[in-house]
C-alpha cells in the first residue's frame, strides 16, 4: 500500500509497509573523504554551483583534519581531508580514492535510532555522543552499511549554528552562482556478486525500509553486460537507496568495473533533483562538467511513442534534449528527464545524476539500455569492458 503527496521534496510516495522504528526526516549531509579538500571544494563550487557554508580545521582548533561544508538548496556536502599520515581517514582514501564515506540521516532521536538499528544487527561506527557549542547541542551516532560506507544519525533540534558544533561560517570572496540543484533524490550503492539480496534484507530488517522496485538482469542488460538492481525506500519516501550488483554478461559489467576500482562496495552515484534540467545542464556544461554521450538519434525519434499519453504534458523541445544528451523516460504517473556525468575522479567510480521528475516515480528503467551502452563506450576507452 502506498500514498502519494506533494511536498517540498517533490512528489512523495509513502510506503505503509515500512517500519516506523526509524523515522527519518531526510538526508542531513553527505561526507566525502578526499585527498585535498581545499581543491575539491573549489571544484564543487565552480563546476556544480555549491555555496560556501562552513569550515572546520586548524584555524578552528581541529588538529587532524580539515572539512569544508558546501550547500545548494537542501543539499549539504562535506569534504574532509586528513592533515597527517596517522589519520584513519587515509586508509579510506588509499583503498577507495576520493569517495563518499558518510550518508548522514536527519532524525529526531539519534540515541533511539542507534539503539533500534544496532539491536537489529547494525555494526557500530560511532556510539551516540553530544557535541556542544554556543549555538546549542547536536547528538550524533553512526552505523556501518555496505563496504566501508556509514550512516550517521544527526539530531539537531536543539541546535541553531551554521552546521555542527566546531564549525565556523565559511566566508569566501569566490561565490559562483548555484545551478539549480535542489535536493538528493536517491543515492545508489554498488555491492559485490550475489550480495544485493543480503543488503536489501539488511535495509528491511535493520532500517525498516521497503523494497518497492526491482530490476533483474533480463531487464537491465545490453549486448555485452548486465546488472541487477533493487530500490529501497524509507517510510516517507524521502530516502531512496537503489542497490546494484553485477550480473554475468559477455563482457565485464560496469558494476564489476566499479567494484574493481573502488576495491569493494560503495556509493556509485548521487542523483540530485532540479526543476529545470535544461537550464541546469547547460550551466553545468559551460562550467566543465562532463556528461555521458547522447544515445543514437533513433532514441529521440522514439520518445513520443515511449511517452504515450504523457507526451501531451511534455514542455521540453526534444531537439534540445538531444543536443544536451538528456534522457527521457515515463511510467504510469508521468515522465522524467535525467542525465549522468562521467566519473568525477580518476578512478571510474562515483558519478552524479541530474534528474527532473515530471510526475514519474521510477528511476529511468526505459533508459537503462541506452545509458549502459553509453557507459560501455567509456569502458571500452578505458580498456575495462
Ligand atoms: Fe539513479
XYZ file of C-alpha atoms in Angstrom, residues 153-370:
218
model
C 22.168 9.795 12.541
C 22.010 13.533 13.249
C 19.682 15.016 15.878
C 19.800 18.798 15.617
C 16.529 20.002 17.153
C 18.443 21.836 19.918
C 20.952 23.476 17.598
C 20.893 26.707 15.608
C 24.517 27.027 14.469
C 25.734 27.043 10.872
C 26.282 23.259 10.581
C 27.628 21.269 13.558
C 29.427 22.309 16.756
C 33.072 23.062 15.953
C 32.305 24.505 12.533
C 32.505 28.205 11.719
C 30.750 30.036 8.908
C 32.921 29.924 5.788
C 33.023 33.364 4.207
C 34.562 33.348 0.763
C 35.166 36.061 -1.817
C 34.655 33.463 -4.546
C 30.984 32.562 -4.920
C 29.934 31.137 -8.298
C 26.156 31.058 -8.681
C 24.098 27.920 -7.973
C 22.999 25.789 -10.953
C 19.542 24.851 -9.656
C 20.322 21.635 -7.740
C 17.625 21.260 -5.057
C 17.796 18.039 -3.046
C 19.118 14.492 -3.178
C 16.597 12.315 -4.993
C 18.385 8.999 -4.409
C 21.825 7.524 -3.739
C 22.869 4.228 -5.290
C 25.158 1.613 -3.750
C 27.106 -0.992 -5.716
C 27.650 -4.256 -3.826
C 29.547 -7.445 -4.714
C 28.473 -10.518 -6.662
C 25.446 -12.181 -5.061
C 25.233 -9.571 -2.277
C 22.259 -7.470 -3.407
C 19.645 -9.506 -1.564
C 21.745 -9.542 1.594
C 21.762 -5.711 1.621
C 18.088 -5.498 0.637
C 17.312 -7.635 3.688
C 19.652 -5.501 5.816
C 17.757 -2.322 4.841
C 14.458 -4.089 5.544
C 15.455 -5.661 8.873
C 17.835 -3.050 10.317
C 16.447 0.200 8.866
C 12.757 -0.726 8.345
C 12.901 0.157 4.615
C 10.747 -1.444 1.910
C 11.828 -2.787 -1.470
C 9.469 -1.036 -3.882
C 11.061 -1.647 -7.288
C 13.233 -4.455 -8.635
C 15.040 -4.927 -11.927
C 16.670 -8.185 -12.921
C 19.403 -8.824 -15.455
C 16.800 -9.623 -18.121
C 15.588 -6.004 -17.833
C 18.986 -4.337 -17.320
C 21.338 -5.600 -19.950
C 22.988 -4.701 -23.214
C 24.557 -6.963 -25.766
C 27.636 -7.161 -23.526
C 26.896 -6.703 -19.870
C 24.217 -6.815 -17.203
C 23.325 -5.844 -13.661
C 20.538 -6.280 -11.155
C 19.022 -3.562 -9.000
C 16.516 -3.255 -6.140
C 15.264 0.095 -4.865
C 14.874 0.520 -1.097
C 12.849 3.347 0.454
C 12.120 4.532 3.954
C 8.533 5.065 5.103
C 8.055 8.667 3.962
C 9.788 8.038 0.613
C 12.384 10.788 1.124
C 15.304 8.379 1.403
C 15.744 6.081 -1.571
C 18.704 3.740 -1.928
C 18.823 1.533 -5.014
C 21.282 -1.361 -4.531
C 23.067 -2.799 -7.596
C 25.038 -5.978 -8.103
C 26.827 -7.140 -11.249
C 25.397 -9.915 -13.411
C 27.064 -12.257 -15.898
C 27.338 -10.979 -19.469
C 29.585 -11.461 -22.474
C 31.868 -8.721 -21.168
C 32.594 -7.004 -17.859
C 29.631 -5.404 -16.070
C 30.022 -1.697 -15.268
C 29.295 -2.679 -11.652
C 32.228 -5.075 -11.667
C 34.447 -2.324 -13.072
C 33.337 -0.107 -10.190
C 33.993 -2.838 -7.592
C 37.478 -3.457 -9.029
C 38.476 0.215 -8.932
C 36.708 1.083 -5.687
C 38.103 -2.117 -4.128
C 34.765 -3.081 -2.673
C 31.195 -1.940 -2.219
C 30.411 1.778 -2.146
C 28.302 4.660 -3.395
C 28.016 4.577 -7.191
C 26.021 7.728 -7.861
C 24.239 10.603 -6.190
C 21.095 11.732 -8.011
C 20.215 15.386 -7.462
C 16.907 16.965 -8.407
C 16.377 20.129 -10.420
C 13.209 21.950 -11.535
C 14.740 22.887 -14.893
C 17.131 20.270 -16.222
C 17.802 22.111 -19.492
C 18.993 25.221 -17.688
C 20.932 23.210 -15.089
C 22.701 21.019 -17.659
C 23.574 23.962 -19.929
C 25.096 25.690 -16.919
C 26.990 22.585 -15.746
C 28.392 22.002 -19.246
C 29.553 25.597 -19.511
C 31.431 25.074 -16.221
C 33.229 21.978 -17.482
C 31.134 19.123 -16.044
C 31.429 16.148 -18.407
C 28.391 14.012 -19.198
C 27.929 10.656 -20.868
C 27.379 10.972 -24.601
C 23.947 11.022 -26.218
C 22.278 7.822 -27.382
C 21.700 7.488 -31.149
C 19.231 9.801 -32.916
C 16.646 6.963 -33.101
C 16.350 7.130 -29.282
C 14.978 10.672 -29.602
C 12.729 9.760 -32.537
C 11.137 7.075 -30.360
C 10.335 9.413 -27.432
C 6.735 10.242 -28.481
C 5.951 6.527 -28.723
C 7.582 5.764 -25.378
C 5.861 8.638 -23.572
C 2.416 7.850 -24.954
C -0.232 9.910 -23.126
C 2.419 11.876 -21.208
C 3.637 13.395 -24.484
C 0.794 15.938 -24.150
C 2.287 17.150 -20.834
C 5.817 17.456 -22.140
C 7.067 21.056 -22.305
C 10.611 20.342 -23.456
C 11.790 20.519 -27.037
C 13.126 17.061 -27.975
C 15.808 18.515 -30.246
C 17.237 20.477 -27.281
C 17.183 17.348 -25.114
C 19.088 15.519 -27.844
C 21.624 18.323 -28.188
C 22.279 18.169 -24.434
C 22.127 14.313 -24.317
C 19.310 14.392 -21.728
C 17.386 11.096 -21.436
C 13.607 10.766 -21.070
C 11.530 8.000 -19.515
C 7.922 7.597 -18.411
C 5.875 5.476 -16.046
C 2.152 5.386 -15.368
C 2.312 8.584 -13.243
C 4.296 10.855 -15.535
C 7.697 11.313 -17.146
C 11.192 12.128 -16.011
C 14.295 13.688 -17.521
C 17.760 12.551 -16.461
C 21.439 12.705 -17.395
C 24.582 11.167 -15.932
C 28.003 12.734 -15.503
C 31.203 10.888 -16.205
C 33.010 9.780 -13.019
C 34.156 12.850 -11.045
C 37.531 11.358 -10.107
C 40.198 9.391 -11.991
C 39.032 6.008 -10.783
C 35.866 5.089 -12.741
C 33.756 5.082 -9.575
C 31.467 7.870 -8.269
C 29.351 9.936 -10.657
C 26.333 12.235 -10.405
C 22.875 12.051 -11.952
C 20.770 15.150 -12.596
C 17.047 14.333 -12.542
C 13.844 16.291 -13.118
C 10.689 14.392 -12.209
C 7.508 15.378 -14.022
C 5.275 13.041 -12.048
C 7.236 9.829 -12.697
C 8.493 7.950 -9.649
C 10.711 5.410 -11.373
C 14.440 5.512 -11.998
C 14.569 5.624 -15.780
C 14.338 1.862 -16.399
C 13.437 2.617 -20.009
C 16.802 4.389 -20.318
C 18.940 1.655 -18.824
C 19.854 0.158 -22.179
C 20.734 3.498 -23.795
